[in-house]
PDB file of C-alpha atoms in Angstrom:
ATOM      1  CA  LYS A 364    -212.983 -79.757   0.805  1.00 71.00           C
ATOM      2  CA  ALA A 365    -209.789 -81.560  -0.127  1.00 82.00           C
ATOM      3  CA  GLY A 366    -210.128 -84.633  -2.294  1.00 94.00           C
ATOM      4  CA  VAL A 367    -208.655 -88.067  -1.855  1.00 97.00           C
ATOM      5  CA  THR A 368    -204.887 -87.964  -1.681  1.00 97.00           C
ATOM      6  CA  GLN A 369    -202.485 -90.774  -2.411  1.00 97.00           C
ATOM      7  CA  THR A 370    -198.782 -91.030  -1.763  1.00 97.00           C
ATOM      8  CA  PRO A 371    -196.447 -91.592  -3.360  1.00 97.00           C
ATOM      9  CA  ARG A 372    -197.602 -90.806  -6.870  1.00 96.00           C
ATOM     10  CA  TYR A 373    -194.880 -92.886  -8.520  1.00 97.00           C
ATOM     11  CA  LEU A 374    -192.838 -95.833  -7.332  1.00 97.00           C
ATOM     12  CA  ILE A 375    -190.216 -98.013  -8.944  1.00 98.00           C
ATOM     13  CA  LYS A 376    -189.386-101.278  -7.223  1.00 97.00           C
ATOM     14  CA  THR A 377    -187.640-104.514  -8.132  1.00 97.00           C
ATOM     15  CA  ARG A 378    -189.029-108.021  -8.008  1.00 97.00           C
ATOM     16  CA  GLY A 379    -189.135-109.506  -4.546  1.00 97.00           C
ATOM     17  CA  GLN A 380    -189.342-106.187  -2.737  1.00 98.00           C
ATOM     18  CA  GLN A 381    -192.359-104.991  -0.831  1.00 98.00           C
ATOM     19  CA  VAL A 382    -194.198-101.704  -1.101  1.00 98.00           C
ATOM     20  CA  THR A 383    -196.628 -99.662   0.999  1.00 98.00           C
ATOM     21  CA  LEU A 384    -199.058 -97.205  -0.538  1.00 98.00           C
ATOM     22  CA  SER A 385    -200.968 -94.617   1.435  1.00 98.00           C
ATOM     23  CA  CYS A 386    -204.395 -93.070   1.007  1.00 98.00           C
ATOM     24  CA  SER A 387    -206.106 -90.215   2.853  1.00 98.00           C
ATOM     25  CA  PRO A 388    -209.854 -90.073   2.244  1.00 97.00           C
ATOM     26  CA  ILE A 389    -212.048 -87.023   1.939  1.00 96.00           C
ATOM     27  CA  SER A 390    -212.683 -85.521   5.370  1.00 95.00           C
ATOM     28  CA  GLY A 391    -215.664 -87.242   6.968  1.00 93.00           C
ATOM     29  CA  HIS A 392    -215.546 -90.286   4.721  1.00 94.00           C
ATOM     30  CA  ARG A 393    -215.221 -93.537   6.611  1.00 93.00           C
ATOM     31  CA  SER A 394    -214.919 -96.045   3.803  1.00 94.00           C
ATOM     32  CA  VAL A 395    -211.804 -96.592   1.718  1.00 96.00           C
ATOM     33  CA  SER A 396    -211.554 -98.954  -1.238  1.00 95.00           C
ATOM     34  CA  TRP A 397    -208.542 -99.934  -3.303  1.00 97.00           C
ATOM     35  CA  TYR A 398    -208.439-100.840  -6.985  1.00 97.00           C
ATOM     36  CA  GLN A 399    -205.769-102.066  -9.345  1.00 98.00           C
ATOM     37  CA  GLN A 400    -205.823-100.807 -12.922  1.00 97.00           C
ATOM     38  CA  THR A 401    -203.859-102.526 -15.671  1.00 96.00           C
ATOM     39  CA  PRO A 402    -204.208-102.352 -19.475  1.00 92.00           C
ATOM     40  CA  GLY A 403    -205.070-106.042 -19.650  1.00 90.00           C
ATOM     41  CA  GLN A 404    -207.435-106.528 -16.726  1.00 92.00           C
ATOM     42  CA  GLY A 405    -208.885-103.049 -16.402  1.00 94.00           C
ATOM     43  CA  LEU A 406    -210.079-101.839 -13.026  1.00 96.00           C
ATOM     44  CA  GLN A 407    -210.210-104.569 -10.423  1.00 96.00           C
ATOM     45  CA  PHE A 408    -211.394-104.302  -6.838  1.00 95.00           C
ATOM     46  CA  LEU A 409    -208.796-105.148  -4.212  1.00 97.00           C
ATOM     47  CA  PHE A 410    -210.443-104.533  -0.852  1.00 93.00           C
ATOM     48  CA  GLU A 411    -212.600-102.166   1.149  1.00 94.00           C
ATOM     49  CA  TYR A 412    -212.224-100.914   4.685  1.00 94.00           C
ATOM     50  CA  PHE A 413    -214.864 -99.314   6.826  1.00 93.00           C
ATOM     51  CA  SER A 414    -214.293 -98.242  10.420  1.00 91.00           C
ATOM     52  CA  GLU A 415    -210.922-100.030  10.483  1.00 93.00           C
ATOM     53  CA  THR A 416    -212.464-103.350   9.405  1.00 93.00           C
ATOM     54  CA  GLN A 417    -212.025-105.046   6.071  1.00 93.00           C
ATOM     55  CA  ARG A 418    -215.514-105.378   4.643  1.00 90.00           C
ATOM     56  CA  ASN A 419    -214.799-106.943   1.274  1.00 90.00           C
ATOM     57  CA  LYS A 420    -211.848-108.456  -0.526  1.00 93.00           C
ATOM     58  CA  GLY A 421    -211.327-109.017  -4.228  1.00 94.00           C
ATOM     59  CA  ASN A 422    -209.730-111.987  -5.891  1.00 94.00           C
ATOM     60  CA  PHE A 423    -206.078-111.195  -5.245  1.00 96.00           C
ATOM     61  CA  PRO A 424    -203.364-113.279  -3.598  1.00 96.00           C
ATOM     62  CA  GLY A 425    -202.475-112.863   0.048  1.00 95.00           C
ATOM     63  CA  ARG A 426    -199.448-110.785  -0.921  1.00 97.00           C
ATOM     64  CA  PHE A 427    -201.884-107.907  -1.158  1.00 98.00           C
ATOM     65  CA  SER A 428    -202.999-106.607   2.203  1.00 97.00           C
ATOM     66  CA  GLY A 429    -204.289-103.427   3.705  1.00 97.00           C
ATOM     67  CA  ARG A 430    -205.384-101.709   6.816  1.00 97.00           C
ATOM     68  CA  GLN A 431    -207.278 -98.663   7.957  1.00 97.00           C
ATOM     69  CA  PHE A 432    -206.479 -96.406  10.850  1.00 97.00           C
ATOM     70  CA  SER A 433    -208.807 -94.718  13.297  1.00 95.00           C
ATOM     71  CA  ASN A 434    -208.620 -91.466  11.294  1.00 94.00           C
ATOM     72  CA  SER A 435    -209.854 -93.410   8.213  1.00 95.00           C
ATOM     73  CA  ARG A 436    -206.499 -93.160   6.446  1.00 97.00           C
ATOM     74  CA  SER A 437    -205.592 -96.408   4.749  1.00 98.00           C
ATOM     75  CA  GLU A 438    -202.504 -98.212   3.589  1.00 98.00           C
ATOM     76  CA  MET A 439    -202.087-101.129   1.270  1.00 98.00           C
ATOM     77  CA  ASN A 440    -199.068-103.364   1.171  1.00 98.00           C
ATOM     78  CA  VAL A 441    -197.803-105.650  -1.544  1.00 98.00           C
ATOM     79  CA  SER A 442    -195.113-108.106  -0.543  1.00 95.00           C
ATOM     80  CA  THR A 443    -192.766-110.113  -2.760  1.00 96.00           C
ATOM     81  CA  LEU A 444    -193.450-107.947  -5.776  1.00 97.00           C
ATOM     82  CA  GLU A 445    -193.875-109.551  -9.183  1.00 97.00           C
ATOM     83  CA  LEU A 446    -193.608-107.981 -12.621  1.00 97.00           C
ATOM     84  CA  GLY A 447    -197.352-108.365 -13.025  1.00 96.00           C
ATOM     85  CA  ASP A 448    -197.974-106.088 -10.049  1.00 97.00           C
ATOM     86  CA  SER A 449    -196.998-103.100 -12.186  1.00 98.00           C
ATOM     87  CA  ALA A 450    -200.161-101.057 -12.298  1.00 97.00           C
ATOM     88  CA  LEU A 451    -201.969 -97.900 -11.306  1.00 97.00           C
ATOM     89  CA  TYR A 452    -203.335 -98.350  -7.781  1.00 98.00           C
ATOM     90  CA  LEU A 453    -206.368 -96.231  -7.091  1.00 97.00           C
ATOM     91  CA  CYS A 454    -207.882 -95.447  -3.761  1.00 97.00           C
ATOM     92  CA  ALA A 455    -211.480 -94.294  -3.359  1.00 96.00           C
ATOM     93  CA  SER A 456    -213.417 -93.008  -0.399  1.00 95.00           C
ATOM     94  CA  SER A 457    -217.103 -92.804   0.370  1.00 93.00           C
ATOM     95  CA  LEU A 458    -219.224 -91.534   3.227  1.00 89.00           C
ATOM     96  CA  ALA A 459    -220.704 -94.863   4.179  1.00 81.00           C
ATOM     97  CA  ALA A 460    -219.739 -98.363   3.223  1.00 71.00           C
ATOM     98  CA  GLY A 461    -219.157 -98.566  -0.519  1.00 61.00           C
ATOM     99  CA  ASN A 462    -221.170-101.729  -0.855  1.00 68.00           C
ATOM    100  CA  ARG A 463    -224.322 -99.816  -0.016  1.00 77.00           C
ATOM    101  CA  GLY A 464    -224.224 -97.996  -3.298  1.00 84.00           C
ATOM    102  CA  ASP A 465    -222.594 -94.852  -1.976  1.00 89.00           C
ATOM    103  CA  THR A 466    -220.598 -92.822  -4.495  1.00 92.00           C
ATOM    104  CA  GLN A 467    -216.898 -93.495  -4.392  1.00 94.00           C
ATOM    105  CA  TYR A 468    -214.524 -90.600  -5.018  1.00 96.00           C
ATOM    106  CA  PHE A 469    -211.128 -91.480  -6.367  1.00 96.00           C
ATOM    107  CA  GLY A 470    -207.641 -90.221  -5.734  1.00 96.00           C
ATOM    108  CA  PRO A 471    -205.001 -89.578  -8.419  1.00 95.00           C
ATOM    109  CA  GLY A 472    -203.477 -93.031  -7.984  1.00 96.00           C
ATOM    110  CA  THR A 473    -200.021 -94.429  -7.371  1.00 97.00           C
ATOM    111  CA  ARG A 474    -198.196 -95.675 -10.441  1.00 97.00           C
ATOM    112  CA  LEU A 475    -196.138 -98.707  -9.422  1.00 98.00           C
ATOM    113  CA  THR A 476    -193.496-100.081 -11.757  1.00 98.00           C
ATOM    114  CA  VAL A 477    -191.830-103.382 -10.883  1.00 98.00           C
ATOM    115  CA  LEU A 478    -188.537-104.083 -12.645  1.00 96.00           C
TER     116      LEU A 478
ATOM    117  CA  ALA B 862    -222.135-112.099 -10.393  1.00 82.00           C
ATOM    118  CA  GLN B 863    -222.499-108.750 -12.075  1.00 91.00           C
ATOM    119  CA  LYS B 864    -221.036-107.606 -15.359  1.00 96.00           C
ATOM    120  CA  VAL B 865    -220.654-104.340 -17.266  1.00 97.00           C
ATOM    121  CA  THR B 866    -220.028-104.269 -20.996  1.00 98.00           C
ATOM    122  CA  GLN B 867    -218.779-101.248 -22.871  1.00 98.00           C
ATOM    123  CA  ALA B 868    -218.603-102.542 -26.417  1.00 96.00           C
ATOM    124  CA  GLN B 869    -216.964 -99.436 -27.848  1.00 97.00           C
ATOM    125  CA  THR B 870    -213.253 -99.599 -27.158  1.00 97.00           C
ATOM    126  CA  GLU B 871    -212.400 -96.320 -28.831  1.00 97.00           C
ATOM    127  CA  ILE B 872    -214.398 -93.533 -30.453  1.00 98.00           C
ATOM    128  CA  SER B 873    -212.997 -90.647 -32.482  1.00 98.00           C
ATOM    129  CA  VAL B 874    -215.058 -87.569 -33.250  1.00 97.00           C
ATOM    130  CA  VAL B 875    -214.489 -84.052 -34.428  1.00 97.00           C
ATOM    131  CA  GLU B 876    -215.239 -81.181 -32.113  1.00 97.00           C
ATOM    132  CA  LYS B 877    -218.925 -80.168 -31.906  1.00 97.00           C
ATOM    133  CA  GLU B 878    -220.141 -83.624 -32.891  1.00 97.00           C
ATOM    134  CA  ASP B 879    -222.508 -85.437 -30.551  1.00 97.00           C
ATOM    135  CA  VAL B 880    -221.307 -88.786 -29.252  1.00 97.00           C
ATOM    136  CA  THR B 881    -222.994 -91.593 -27.315  1.00 98.00           C
ATOM    137  CA  LEU B 882    -221.110 -94.046 -25.153  1.00 98.00           C
ATOM    138  CA  ASP B 883    -222.888 -97.352 -24.627  1.00 98.00           C
ATOM    139  CA  CYS B 884    -223.102 -99.321 -21.409  1.00 98.00           C
ATOM    140  CA  VAL B 885    -224.915-102.619 -20.892  1.00 98.00           C
ATOM    141  CA  TYR B 886    -225.018-104.283 -17.504  1.00 97.00           C
ATOM    142  CA  GLU B 887    -225.994-107.623 -16.002  1.00 96.00           C
ATOM    143  CA  THR B 888    -227.153-108.265 -12.473  1.00 95.00           C
ATOM    144  CA  ARG B 889    -229.706-110.470 -10.762  1.00 93.00           C
ATOM    145  CA  ASP B 890    -230.283-107.946  -8.012  1.00 92.00           C
ATOM    146  CA  THR B 891    -233.292-105.665  -8.073  1.00 92.00           C
ATOM    147  CA  THR B 892    -231.537-102.920  -6.135  1.00 93.00           C
ATOM    148  CA  TYR B 893    -228.380-101.638  -7.702  1.00 94.00           C
ATOM    149  CA  TYR B 894    -226.523 -98.463  -8.559  1.00 94.00           C
ATOM    150  CA  LEU B 895    -224.969 -97.353 -11.814  1.00 95.00           C
ATOM    151  CA  PHE B 896    -222.162 -94.870 -12.264  1.00 96.00           C
ATOM    152  CA  TRP B 897    -220.183 -93.113 -14.936  1.00 97.00           C
ATOM    153  CA  TYR B 898    -216.614 -91.966 -14.337  1.00 97.00           C
ATOM    154  CA  LYS B 899    -214.209 -90.036 -16.535  1.00 97.00           C
ATOM    155  CA  GLN B 900    -210.477 -90.743 -16.521  1.00 97.00           C
ATOM    156  CA  PRO B 901    -208.391 -88.039 -18.208  1.00 94.00           C
ATOM    157  CA  PRO B 902    -204.717 -88.677 -19.032  1.00 90.00           C
ATOM    158  CA  SER B 903    -203.750 -87.589 -15.508  1.00 87.00           C
ATOM    159  CA  GLY B 904    -205.222 -90.864 -14.255  1.00 89.00           C
ATOM    160  CA  GLU B 905    -207.702 -89.742 -11.631  1.00 91.00           C
ATOM    161  CA  LEU B 906    -211.207 -91.143 -11.969  1.00 95.00           C
ATOM    162  CA  VAL B 907    -213.704 -88.288 -11.902  1.00 96.00           C
ATOM    163  CA  PHE B 908    -217.251 -89.057 -10.792  1.00 95.00           C
ATOM    164  CA  LEU B 909    -219.939 -87.954 -13.267  1.00 95.00           C
ATOM    165  CA  ILE B 910    -223.256 -89.491 -12.241  1.00 93.00           C
ATOM    166  CA  ARG B 911    -224.928 -92.041  -9.956  1.00 92.00           C
ATOM    167  CA  ARG B 912    -228.290 -93.685 -10.622  1.00 92.00           C
ATOM    168  CA  ASN B 913    -230.242 -96.207  -8.572  1.00 91.00           C
ATOM    169  CA  SER B 914    -232.282 -98.966 -10.133  1.00 92.00           C
ATOM    170  CA  PHE B 915    -235.591 -97.393  -9.117  1.00 90.00           C
ATOM    171  CA  ASP B 916    -234.965 -94.107 -10.857  1.00 86.00           C
ATOM    172  CA  GLU B 917    -235.276 -94.397 -14.629  1.00 83.00           C
ATOM    173  CA  GLN B 918    -235.526 -90.690 -15.235  1.00 82.00           C
ATOM    174  CA  ASN B 919    -233.103 -89.454 -17.816  1.00 83.00           C
ATOM    175  CA  GLU B 920    -230.726 -86.795 -16.626  1.00 84.00           C
ATOM    176  CA  ILE B 921    -229.180 -83.808 -18.324  1.00 86.00           C
ATOM    177  CA  SER B 922    -226.278 -81.829 -16.948  1.00 88.00           C
ATOM    178  CA  GLY B 923    -225.016 -79.184 -19.318  1.00 92.00           C
ATOM    179  CA  ARG B 924    -223.685 -80.962 -22.395  1.00 94.00           C
ATOM    180  CA  TYR B 925    -223.961 -84.365 -20.698  1.00 95.00           C
ATOM    181  CA  SER B 926    -227.058 -86.554 -20.668  1.00 93.00           C
ATOM    182  CA  TRP B 927    -227.766 -90.089 -19.520  1.00 93.00           C
ATOM    183  CA  ASN B 928    -230.382 -92.537 -20.735  1.00 94.00           C
ATOM    184  CA  PHE B 929    -231.190 -95.325 -18.270  1.00 94.00           C
ATOM    185  CA  GLN B 930    -233.405 -98.138 -19.591  1.00 94.00           C
ATOM    186  CA  LYS B 931    -234.019-101.114 -17.313  1.00 93.00           C
ATOM    187  CA  SER B 932    -235.854-102.968 -20.077  1.00 93.00           C
ATOM    188  CA  THR B 933    -232.642-103.239 -22.073  1.00 95.00           C
ATOM    189  CA  SER B 934    -230.244-103.083 -19.072  1.00 96.00           C
ATOM    190  CA  SER B 935    -228.536-100.086 -20.570  1.00 96.00           C
ATOM    191  CA  PHE B 936    -227.207 -96.837 -19.162  1.00 96.00           C
ATOM    192  CA  ASN B 937    -225.928 -94.793 -22.096  1.00 96.00           C
ATOM    193  CA  PHE B 938    -224.065 -91.507 -21.889  1.00 96.00           C
ATOM    194  CA  THR B 939    -224.300 -88.756 -24.516  1.00 96.00           C
ATOM    195  CA  ILE B 940    -222.035 -85.761 -24.886  1.00 96.00           C
ATOM    196  CA  THR B 941    -223.558 -82.989 -26.988  1.00 96.00           C
ATOM    197  CA  ALA B 942    -221.308 -80.668 -28.977  1.00 97.00           C
ATOM    198  CA  SER B 943    -218.148 -82.465 -27.875  1.00 97.00           C
ATOM    199  CA  GLN B 944    -215.024 -80.499 -27.009  1.00 97.00           C
ATOM    200  CA  VAL B 945    -211.350 -81.393 -27.015  1.00 96.00           C
ATOM    201  CA  VAL B 946    -211.398 -81.339 -23.191  1.00 95.00           C
ATOM    202  CA  ASP B 947    -213.847 -84.250 -23.286  1.00 97.00           C
ATOM    203  CA  SER B 948    -211.066 -86.514 -24.521  1.00 97.00           C
ATOM    204  CA  ALA B 949    -210.649 -89.194 -21.866  1.00 97.00           C
ATOM    205  CA  VAL B 950    -211.493 -92.756 -21.006  1.00 98.00           C
ATOM    206  CA  TYR B 951    -215.044 -93.144 -19.739  1.00 98.00           C
ATOM    207  CA  PHE B 952    -216.038 -95.965 -17.423  1.00 98.00           C
ATOM    208  CA  CYS B 953    -219.464 -97.288 -16.628  1.00 98.00           C
ATOM    209  CA  ALA B 954    -219.746 -99.115 -13.295  1.00 97.00           C
ATOM    210  CA  LEU B 955    -222.324-101.138 -11.388  1.00 96.00           C
ATOM    211  CA  THR B 956    -222.767-102.069  -7.765  1.00 93.00           C
ATOM    212  CA  PRO B 957    -225.651-104.157  -6.539  1.00 89.00           C
ATOM    213  CA  LEU B 958    -226.608-103.419  -2.965  1.00 84.00           C
ATOM    214  CA  TYR B 959    -224.209-105.157  -0.552  1.00 81.00           C
ATOM    215  CA  SER B 960    -221.766-105.957  -3.327  1.00 83.00           C
ATOM    216  CA  THR B 961    -218.679-104.347  -4.754  1.00 88.00           C
ATOM    217  CA  LEU B 962    -218.210-101.929  -7.620  1.00 92.00           C
ATOM    218  CA  THR B 963    -217.659-103.563 -11.003  1.00 94.00           C
ATOM    219  CA  PHE B 964    -216.296-101.514 -13.880  1.00 97.00           C
ATOM    220  CA  GLY B 965    -216.598-101.937 -17.611  1.00 97.00           C
ATOM    221  CA  LYS B 966    -213.423-101.970 -19.707  1.00 97.00           C
ATOM    222  CA  GLY B 967    -213.882 -98.329 -20.594  1.00 97.00           C
ATOM    223  CA  THR B 968    -214.344 -96.367 -23.808  1.00 98.00           C
ATOM    224  CA  MET B 969    -211.567 -94.084 -24.962  1.00 97.00           C
ATOM    225  CA  LEU B 970    -212.999 -90.928 -26.491  1.00 98.00           C
ATOM    226  CA  LEU B 971    -210.772 -88.810 -28.695  1.00 97.00           C
ATOM    227  CA  VAL B 972    -212.126 -85.437 -29.735  1.00 97.00           C
ATOM    228  CA  SER B 973    -210.153 -83.710 -32.458  1.00 97.00           C
ATOM    229  CA  PRO B 974    -210.251 -79.971 -33.120  1.00 95.00           C
TER     230      PRO B 974
END
């Protein structure tokens, strides 16, 4: 079974631009969660989608948004990029809703650099 | 709110040494799940183990073993006879039921030949 895939793997953007990251979960998994990883803050939860509905949202500004499609694929969007948005963005999928303790399986991440 | 503390920022060992990675957690919930993930230099988080709060049995998987003690709120991870391929950052994580996954800051393990 294929794992979680994320595209693109690397992105370089400039301040003020917007970016869209994509995530395809493991086949059959209906929940997708997004995390931001930085050296200073570590791994921080962004949001979770289950059956096209946002179930939980972390403490991030409204510039960070996401959505999930009927095939469970998910995208996250960051608008008006700031230098501090430079990070590794990780997507994870699970069979059921992640907040029920189900194991989350992670993709390889998208490394975003904001110049 | 829940919290995970991995006090060891970095550990260096020589191949074949045993090493224990510590994890202490805080939660007010009685039902929760604990996880360990490995993050090699490639960046992908690799799932290692999942434990629920009602199962305190220790687990052994090859060279890996986990010691879960609710009395001390700890979920420690031991690698026996470490190998260079074990070099990675290891994360302990906690999710109470109906809450989100919270990670510790991670422990970087460096195994030298």
